[in-house]
PDB file of C-alpha atoms in Angstrom:
ATOM      1  CA  ALA N   1     -85.552  44.477 174.038  1.00 75.00           C
ATOM      2  CA  GLN N   2     -85.266  45.076 178.473  1.00 82.00           C
ATOM      3  CA  SER N   3     -87.372  48.138 179.170  1.00 88.00           C
ATOM      4  CA  VAL N   4     -89.896  49.014 181.910  1.00 93.00           C
ATOM      5  CA  THR N   5     -92.039  51.994 181.783  1.00 94.00           C
ATOM      6  CA  GLN N   6     -94.154  54.064 184.032  1.00 95.00           C
ATOM      7  CA  PRO N   7     -96.865  55.432 181.871  1.00 95.00           C
ATOM      8  CA  ASP N   8     -98.117  58.941 184.121  1.00 94.00           C
ATOM      9  CA  ILE N   9     -94.959  61.099 184.783  1.00 93.00           C
ATOM     10  CA  HIS N  10     -96.450  62.851 187.476  1.00 95.00           C
ATOM     11  CA  ILE N  11     -99.659  62.166 189.824  1.00 97.00           C
ATOM     12  CA  THR N  12    -101.309  64.309 192.290  1.00 97.00           C
ATOM     13  CA  VAL N  13    -103.379  63.028 195.408  1.00 97.00           C
ATOM     14  CA  SER N  14    -104.465  64.468 197.894  1.00 97.00           C
ATOM     15  CA  GLU N  15    -103.316  63.477 201.450  1.00 97.00           C
ATOM     16  CA  GLY N  16    -105.427  60.847 202.767  1.00 97.00           C
ATOM     17  CA  ALA N  17    -106.660  58.979 199.427  1.00 97.00           C
ATOM     18  CA  SER N  18    -105.040  55.725 198.105  1.00 97.00           C
ATOM     19  CA  LEU N  19    -102.155  55.104 195.908  1.00 97.00           C
ATOM     20  CA  GLU N  20    -101.238  53.219 192.718  1.00 98.00           C
ATOM     21  CA  LEU N  21     -98.247  53.889 190.149  1.00 98.00           C
ATOM     22  CA  ARG N  22     -98.045  51.679 187.247  1.00 98.00           C
ATOM     23  CA  CYS N  23     -95.502  49.849 186.557  1.00 97.00           C
ATOM     24  CA  ASN N  24     -95.691  47.960 182.818  1.00 96.00           C
ATOM     25  CA  TYR N  25     -92.240  46.397 182.426  1.00 94.00           C
ATOM     26  CA  SER N  26     -90.727  44.231 179.082  1.00 91.00           C
ATOM     27  CA  TYR N  27     -88.131  41.320 180.112  1.00 85.00           C
ATOM     28  CA  GLY N  28     -87.100  37.716 178.532  1.00 78.00           C
ATOM     29  CA  ALA N  29     -86.654  35.968 181.829  1.00 76.00           C
ATOM     30  CA  THR N  30     -88.081  35.675 184.741  1.00 77.00           C
ATOM     31  CA  PRO N  31     -88.101  39.463 186.426  1.00 85.00           C
ATOM     32  CA  TYR N  32     -86.737  40.246 189.855  1.00 89.00           C
ATOM     33  CA  LEU N  33     -89.343  43.397 189.571  1.00 92.00           C
ATOM     34  CA  PHE N  34     -88.676  45.770 192.269  1.00 93.00           C
ATOM     35  CA  TRP N  35     -89.689  49.252 193.514  1.00 96.00           C
ATOM     36  CA  TYR N  36     -87.770  52.607 195.000  1.00 94.00           C
ATOM     37  CA  VAL N  37     -88.097  56.178 196.462  1.00 95.00           C
ATOM     38  CA  GLN N  38     -86.115  58.927 195.789  1.00 91.00           C
ATOM     39  CA  SER N  39     -86.539  62.241 197.747  1.00 88.00           C
ATOM     40  CA  PRO N  40     -85.042  65.576 196.338  1.00 81.00           C
ATOM     41  CA  GLY N  41     -81.592  65.483 196.254  1.00 77.00           C
ATOM     42  CA  GLN N  42     -81.081  61.717 197.488  1.00 80.00           C
ATOM     43  CA  GLY N  43     -80.321  58.558 196.036  1.00 82.00           C
ATOM     44  CA  LEU N  44     -82.960  55.456 196.512  1.00 88.00           C
ATOM     45  CA  GLN N  45     -84.170  53.430 199.263  1.00 91.00           C
ATOM     46  CA  LEU N  46     -85.373  50.672 198.555  1.00 90.00           C
ATOM     47  CA  LEU N  47     -89.544  49.970 199.486  1.00 95.00           C
ATOM     48  CA  LEU N  48     -90.090  46.322 198.028  1.00 93.00           C
ATOM     49  CA  LYS N  49     -89.317  44.342 195.229  1.00 91.00           C
ATOM     50  CA  TYR N  50     -91.163  40.425 193.877  1.00 91.00           C
ATOM     51  CA  PHE N  51     -89.135  37.521 192.985  1.00 85.00           C
ATOM     52  CA  SER N  52     -91.409  34.896 193.840  1.00 84.00           C
ATOM     53  CA  GLY N  53     -93.321  33.266 194.911  1.00 87.00           C
ATOM     54  CA  ASP N  54     -97.204  35.589 196.791  1.00 90.00           C
ATOM     55  CA  THR N  55     -97.362  37.833 194.036  1.00 92.00           C
ATOM     56  CA  LEU N  56     -98.551  40.117 196.323  1.00 96.00           C
ATOM     57  CA  VAL N  57     -95.443  42.060 198.103  1.00 96.00           C
ATOM     58  CA  GLN N  58     -95.420  44.225 201.349  1.00 96.00           C
ATOM     59  CA  GLY N  59     -93.316  46.782 202.168  1.00 95.00           C
ATOM     60  CA  ILE N  60     -91.631  49.168 203.973  1.00 94.00           C
ATOM     61  CA  LYS N  61     -94.337  52.426 204.617  1.00 94.00           C
ATOM     62  CA  GLY N  62     -97.413  50.511 204.332  1.00 96.00           C
ATOM     63  CA  PHE N  63     -96.788  49.932 200.540  1.00 97.00           C
ATOM     64  CA  GLU N  64     -97.673  47.222 198.367  1.00 98.00           C
ATOM     65  CA  ALA N  65     -97.392  45.813 195.799  1.00 98.00           C
ATOM     66  CA  GLU N  66     -98.934  43.243 193.155  1.00 97.00           C
ATOM     67  CA  PHE N  67     -97.008  40.787 190.094  1.00 95.00           C
ATOM     68  CA  LYS N  68     -98.834  40.079 187.434  1.00 94.00           C
ATOM     69  CA  ARG N  69     -97.250  38.370 184.605  1.00 91.00           C
ATOM     70  CA  SER N  70    -100.838  38.111 182.503  1.00 92.00           C
ATOM     71  CA  GLN N  71    -100.443  41.794 181.936  1.00 94.00           C
ATOM     72  CA  SER N  72     -96.773  42.011 182.459  1.00 94.00           C
ATOM     73  CA  SER N  73     -97.330  45.111 185.423  1.00 96.00           C
ATOM     74  CA  PHE N  74     -95.996  45.487 188.772  1.00 97.00           C
ATOM     75  CA  ASN N  75     -98.035  48.403 190.181  1.00 98.00           C
ATOM     76  CA  LEU N  76     -96.802  49.905 193.649  1.00 98.00           C
ATOM     77  CA  ARG N  77    -100.248  50.675 195.958  1.00 98.00           C
ATOM     78  CA  LYS N  78    -100.265  52.473 198.811  1.00 98.00           C
ATOM     79  CA  PRO N  79    -104.489  52.782 200.950  1.00 97.00           C
ATOM     80  CA  SER N  80    -104.057  55.785 202.035  1.00 97.00           C
ATOM     81  CA  VAL N  81    -100.758  58.335 201.518  1.00 97.00           C
ATOM     82  CA  HIS N  82     -99.151  60.653 203.288  1.00 96.00           C
ATOM     83  CA  TRP N  83     -97.301  64.091 202.399  1.00 95.00           C
ATOM     84  CA  SER N  84     -94.333  62.625 203.636  1.00 94.00           C
ATOM     85  CA  ASP N  85     -94.617  59.861 200.922  1.00 96.00           C
ATOM     86  CA  ALA N  86     -93.751  62.818 197.863  1.00 96.00           C
ATOM     87  CA  ALA N  87     -91.156  61.971 195.809  1.00 96.00           C
ATOM     88  CA  GLU N  88     -89.740  60.067 193.217  1.00 94.00           C
ATOM     89  CA  TYR N  89     -90.923  56.251 192.354  1.00 96.00           C
ATOM     90  CA  PHE N  90     -88.624  54.261 190.057  1.00 95.00           C
ATOM     91  CA  CYS N  91     -89.863  50.525 189.496  1.00 96.00           C
ATOM     92  CA  ALA N  92     -87.430  48.233 188.505  1.00 93.00           C
ATOM     93  CA  VAL N  93     -86.142  45.108 186.614  1.00 91.00           C
ATOM     94  CA  GLY N  94     -82.908  42.768 186.638  1.00 85.00           C
ATOM     95  CA  PRO N  95     -81.707  39.265 185.184  1.00 74.00           C
ATOM     96  CA  PHE N  96     -80.796  36.426 189.495  1.00 63.00           C
ATOM     97  CA  ASN N  97     -77.375  36.495 187.739  1.00 58.00           C
ATOM     98  CA  THR N  98     -76.219  40.517 187.786  1.00 62.00           C
ATOM     99  CA  ASP N  99     -77.620  43.183 189.629  1.00 70.00           C
ATOM    100  CA  LYS N 100     -78.318  44.732 186.359  1.00 80.00           C
ATOM    101  CA  LEU N 101     -80.838  46.910 187.340  1.00 86.00           C
ATOM    102  CA  ILE N 102     -83.461  48.906 184.032  1.00 88.00           C
ATOM    103  CA  PHE N 103     -85.002  51.866 186.354  1.00 91.00           C
ATOM    104  CA  GLY N 104     -88.603  53.381 184.798  1.00 93.00           C
ATOM    105  CA  THR N 105     -88.769  57.143 183.896  1.00 91.00           C
ATOM    106  CA  GLY N 106     -90.298  56.601 188.016  1.00 93.00           C
ATOM    107  CA  THR N 107     -93.187  59.045 187.979  1.00 96.00           C
ATOM    108  CA  ARG N 108     -93.002  62.220 190.777  1.00 95.00           C
ATOM    109  CA  LEU N 109     -95.461  61.370 193.310  1.00 97.00           C
ATOM    110  CA  GLN N 110     -97.389  65.037 195.150  1.00 97.00           C
ATOM    111  CA  VAL N 111     -99.445  64.821 197.748  1.00 97.00           C
ATOM    112  CA  PHE N 112    -101.805  67.385 198.930  1.00 94.00           C
ATOM    113  CA  PRO N 113    -103.149  68.237 202.273  1.00 88.00           C
TER     114      PRO N 113
ATOM    115  CA  GLY M   1     -78.449  47.240 207.670  1.00 68.00           C
ATOM    116  CA  ALA M   2     -75.990  47.208 204.958  1.00 76.00           C
ATOM    117  CA  VAL M   3     -75.040  50.931 204.907  1.00 85.00           C
ATOM    118  CA  VAL M   4     -73.425  52.523 201.262  1.00 91.00           C
ATOM    119  CA  SER M   5     -71.588  56.165 201.745  1.00 93.00           C
ATOM    120  CA  GLN M   6     -70.841  58.438 198.775  1.00 95.00           C
ATOM    121  CA  HIS M   7     -68.646  61.533 199.056  1.00 96.00           C
ATOM    122  CA  PRO M   8     -68.928  64.878 198.212  1.00 96.00           C
ATOM    123  CA  SER M   9     -72.649  65.179 198.435  1.00 94.00           C
ATOM    124  CA  TRP M  10     -71.856  68.059 196.278  1.00 95.00           C
ATOM    125  CA  VAL M  11     -69.179  69.516 194.232  1.00 96.00           C
ATOM    126  CA  ILE M  12     -68.330  72.365 192.492  1.00 96.00           C
ATOM    127  CA  CYS M  13     -65.472  72.504 189.767  1.00 95.00           C
ATOM    128  CA  LYS M  14     -64.579  74.656 187.284  1.00 96.00           C
ATOM    129  CA  SER M  15     -64.329  73.477 183.944  1.00 97.00           C
ATOM    130  CA  GLY M  16     -61.313  71.432 182.903  1.00 96.00           C
ATOM    131  CA  THR M  17     -61.007  69.857 186.383  1.00 97.00           C
ATOM    132  CA  SER M  18     -60.548  66.656 187.825  1.00 97.00           C
ATOM    133  CA  VAL M  19     -63.798  65.722 190.756  1.00 97.00           C
ATOM    134  CA  LYS M  20     -62.840  61.978 192.217  1.00 97.00           C
ATOM    135  CA  ILE M  21     -65.733  60.609 194.547  1.00 97.00           C
ATOM    136  CA  GLU M  22     -66.216  57.792 196.737  1.00 97.00           C
ATOM    137  CA  CYS M  23     -68.554  55.640 196.929  1.00 96.00           C
ATOM    138  CA  ARG M  24     -67.742  53.371 200.547  1.00 95.00           C
ATOM    139  CA  SER M  25     -69.592  50.249 201.815  1.00 91.00           C
ATOM    140  CA  LEU M  26     -70.042  50.536 205.041  1.00 90.00           C
ATOM    141  CA  ASP M  27     -71.223  47.334 207.388  1.00 84.00           C
ATOM    142  CA  PHE M  28     -69.995  44.916 204.656  1.00 83.00           C
ATOM    143  CA  GLN M  29     -68.435  43.635 201.536  1.00 85.00           C
ATOM    144  CA  ALA M  30     -69.099  44.390 197.797  1.00 84.00           C
ATOM    145  CA  THR M  31     -67.483  41.944 194.930  1.00 81.00           C
ATOM    146  CA  THR M  32     -69.143  44.722 192.274  1.00 87.00           C
ATOM    147  CA  MET M  33     -70.485  48.752 192.871  1.00 91.00           C
ATOM    148  CA  PHE M  34     -72.268  50.213 190.212  1.00 93.00           C
ATOM    149  CA  TRP M  35     -72.384  54.176 189.204  1.00 95.00           C
ATOM    150  CA  TYR M  36     -75.126  55.640 187.338  1.00 94.00           C
ATOM    151  CA  ARG M  37     -76.019  59.381 186.824  1.00 95.00           C
ATOM    152  CA  GLN M  38     -79.377  61.012 186.494  1.00 89.00           C
ATOM    153  CA  PHE M  39     -80.142  64.189 185.207  1.00 84.00           C
ATOM    154  CA  PRO M  40     -82.401  66.122 185.837  1.00 79.00           C
ATOM    155  CA  LYS M  41     -86.148  65.130 186.024  1.00 74.00           C
ATOM    156  CA  GLN M  42     -84.514  61.509 184.915  1.00 80.00           C
ATOM    157  CA  SER M  43     -83.950  58.392 185.433  1.00 83.00           C
ATOM    158  CA  LEU M  44     -81.236  56.804 186.369  1.00 87.00           C
ATOM    159  CA  MET M  45     -78.590  55.928 183.530  1.00 90.00           C
ATOM    160  CA  LEU M  46     -75.934  53.074 184.199  1.00 91.00           C
ATOM    161  CA  MET M  47     -72.404  53.584 183.337  1.00 95.00           C
ATOM    162  CA  ALA M  48     -70.304  51.118 184.825  1.00 94.00           C
ATOM    163  CA  THR M  49     -70.473  47.780 186.662  1.00 92.00           C
ATOM    164  CA  SER M  50     -66.337  48.587 189.229  1.00 89.00           C
ATOM    165  CA  ASN M  51     -65.144  44.836 190.219  1.00 86.00           C
ATOM    166  CA  GLU M  52     -63.421  44.299 192.953  1.00 84.00           C
ATOM    167  CA  GLY M  53     -59.741  43.804 191.453  1.00 83.00           C
ATOM    168  CA  SER M  54     -60.256  44.029 188.157  1.00 85.00           C
ATOM    169  CA  LYS M  55     -61.662  46.399 185.356  1.00 89.00           C
ATOM    170  CA  ALA M  56     -64.456  48.291 185.469  1.00 92.00           C
ATOM    171  CA  THR M  57     -67.121  47.520 182.356  1.00 93.00           C
ATOM    172  CA  TYR M  58     -68.640  50.406 180.948  1.00 95.00           C
ATOM    173  CA  GLU M  59     -71.910  51.220 179.324  1.00 93.00           C
ATOM    174  CA  GLN M  60     -72.388  51.403 176.116  1.00 92.00           C
ATOM    175  CA  GLY M  61     -71.926  55.203 175.284  1.00 93.00           C
ATOM    176  CA  VAL M  62     -69.929  56.332 178.658  1.00 95.00           C
ATOM    177  CA  GLU M  63     -66.590  57.540 177.298  1.00 94.00           C
ATOM    178  CA  LYS M  64     -64.315  55.373 179.748  1.00 93.00           C
ATOM    179  CA  ASP M  65     -61.118  58.283 180.003  1.00 95.00           C
ATOM    180  CA  LYS M  66     -63.792  59.835 180.471  1.00 96.00           C
ATOM    181  CA  PHE M  67     -65.415  58.675 183.292  1.00 97.00           C
ATOM    182  CA  LEU M  68     -62.169  56.852 185.275  1.00 96.00           C
ATOM    183  CA  ILE M  69     -63.767  53.913 188.476  1.00 95.00           C
ATOM    184  CA  ASN M  70     -61.248  52.270 190.018  1.00 91.00           C
ATOM    185  CA  HIS M  71     -62.200  49.788 193.253  1.00 89.00           C
ATOM    186  CA  ALA M  72     -58.885  48.903 194.732  1.00 83.00           C
ATOM    187  CA  SER M  73     -61.278  47.742 197.983  1.00 89.00           C
ATOM    188  CA  LEU M  74     -63.650  45.571 198.988  1.00 88.00           C
ATOM    189  CA  THR M  75     -65.179  48.745 200.289  1.00 91.00           C
ATOM    190  CA  LEU M  76     -64.493  51.561 197.611  1.00 94.00           C
ATOM    191  CA  SER M  77     -64.932  52.636 194.314  1.00 94.00           C
ATOM    192  CA  THR M  78     -64.490  55.609 192.932  1.00 96.00           C
ATOM    193  CA  LEU M  79     -64.994  57.327 190.315  1.00 97.00           C
ATOM    194  CA  THR M  80     -63.589  60.126 188.652  1.00 97.00           C
ATOM    195  CA  VAL M  81     -63.899  62.963 186.290  1.00 97.00           C
ATOM    196  CA  THR M  82     -61.454  63.577 184.247  1.00 97.00           C
ATOM    197  CA  SER M  83     -61.202  67.164 183.220  1.00 96.00           C
ATOM    198  CA  ALA M  84     -64.793  67.715 183.371  1.00 96.00           C
ATOM    199  CA  HIS M  85     -66.977  69.873 181.329  1.00 96.00           C
ATOM    200  CA  PRO M  86     -70.410  71.908 182.224  1.00 96.00           C
ATOM    201  CA  GLU M  87     -72.109  69.182 180.464  1.00 95.00           C
ATOM    202  CA  ASP M  88     -71.266  66.795 182.840  1.00 96.00           C
ATOM    203  CA  SER M  89     -72.570  68.008 185.221  1.00 96.00           C
ATOM    204  CA  SER M  90     -74.876  66.109 186.657  1.00 94.00           C
ATOM    205  CA  PHE M  91     -76.469  63.132 189.879  1.00 93.00           C
ATOM    206  CA  TYR M  92     -73.763  60.235 190.275  1.00 95.00           C
ATOM    207  CA  ILE M  93     -75.374  57.925 192.313  1.00 94.00           C
ATOM    208  CA  CYS M  94     -72.881  54.201 193.064  1.00 95.00           C
ATOM    209  CA  SER M  95     -74.696  50.832 194.284  1.00 92.00           C
ATOM    210  CA  ALA M  96     -73.357  47.859 195.552  1.00 89.00           C
ATOM    211  CA  SER M  97     -73.975  44.417 195.675  1.00 80.00           C
ATOM    212  CA  ARG M  98     -73.944  42.864 199.000  1.00 72.00           C
ATOM    213  CA  ASP M  99     -74.785  39.200 197.919  1.00 61.00           C
ATOM    214  CA  ARG M 100     -74.945  36.823 195.688  1.00 55.00           C
ATOM    215  CA  GLY M 101     -77.832  33.751 195.365  1.00 45.00           C
ATOM    216  CA  PRO M 102     -82.438  33.613 195.149  1.00 44.00           C
ATOM    217  CA  GLY M 103     -83.824  36.139 197.403  1.00 42.00           C
ATOM    218  CA  ALA M 104     -79.952  38.705 197.299  1.00 55.00           C
ATOM    219  CA  ASN M 105     -79.877  40.813 194.440  1.00 58.00           C
ATOM    220  CA  VAL M 106     -80.625  43.646 196.471  1.00 73.00           C
ATOM    221  CA  LEU M 107     -78.897  46.484 195.524  1.00 84.00           C
ATOM    222  CA  THR M 108     -77.685  49.230 198.183  1.00 87.00           C
ATOM    223  CA  PHE M 109     -77.495  52.772 197.350  1.00 90.00           C
ATOM    224  CA  GLY M 110     -75.927  56.046 198.581  1.00 93.00           C
ATOM    225  CA  ALA M 111     -77.554  59.269 198.231  1.00 91.00           C
ATOM    226  CA  GLY M 112     -76.024  60.524 195.050  1.00 93.00           C
ATOM    227  CA  SER M 113     -72.901  63.347 194.628  1.00 95.00           C
ATOM    228  CA  ARG M 114     -74.177  66.429 192.680  1.00 94.00           C
ATOM    229  CA  LEU M 115     -71.559  67.697 190.149  1.00 96.00           C
ATOM    230  CA  THR M 116     -71.760  71.245 189.103  1.00 96.00           C
ATOM    231  CA  VAL M 117     -68.762  71.914 186.030  1.00 96.00           C
ATOM    232  CA  LEU M 118     -68.731  75.508 185.619  1.00 96.00           C
TER     233      LEU M 118
END
């Protein structure tokens, strides 16, 4: 079955600390992978995506993610977190020929000063 | 960049009434739009795929008579929650697909509409 797992429901970090949000997927075909961020009461904003090529992708707001096929993972990282990064983060996987993304359950990030 | 507008951003209605939510692609044509429902602190659940000029495709378990979707133009899709009940209270989000082909499988999301049914 196709699925996305985000093992960490809630993560708390101090401002300036590094961050890694985990994402594992189960998908029968070549996956297209995405990370989205959602601020409270808002829609989703695309942080970055992976379709092919370099397995380390750079996104907006200083985020990056690495696709590891052998581990079926697409973890999101940021070297130094800012207070404004506090939000809900969703990993998603989708097929090439449709836009029907499968979302993980999200990871809520709290940032302490 | 691609922008998707949702309206209203929040709505409160009485039980038994119907509520319409609009999703507009402001600067591009969207042949396909998607409607999601998000419960508090949970992920997005795809409700249906809205295709311009044809009937929407509903996901399993979604009542098509309860959630009416119309995609009358390339820039507008509407979701009507009919005879709303308190259990329909939720955050509804739409997204639009701009293009097809390699590297184009990127959705633009609206800011969401919070429905509260009293």
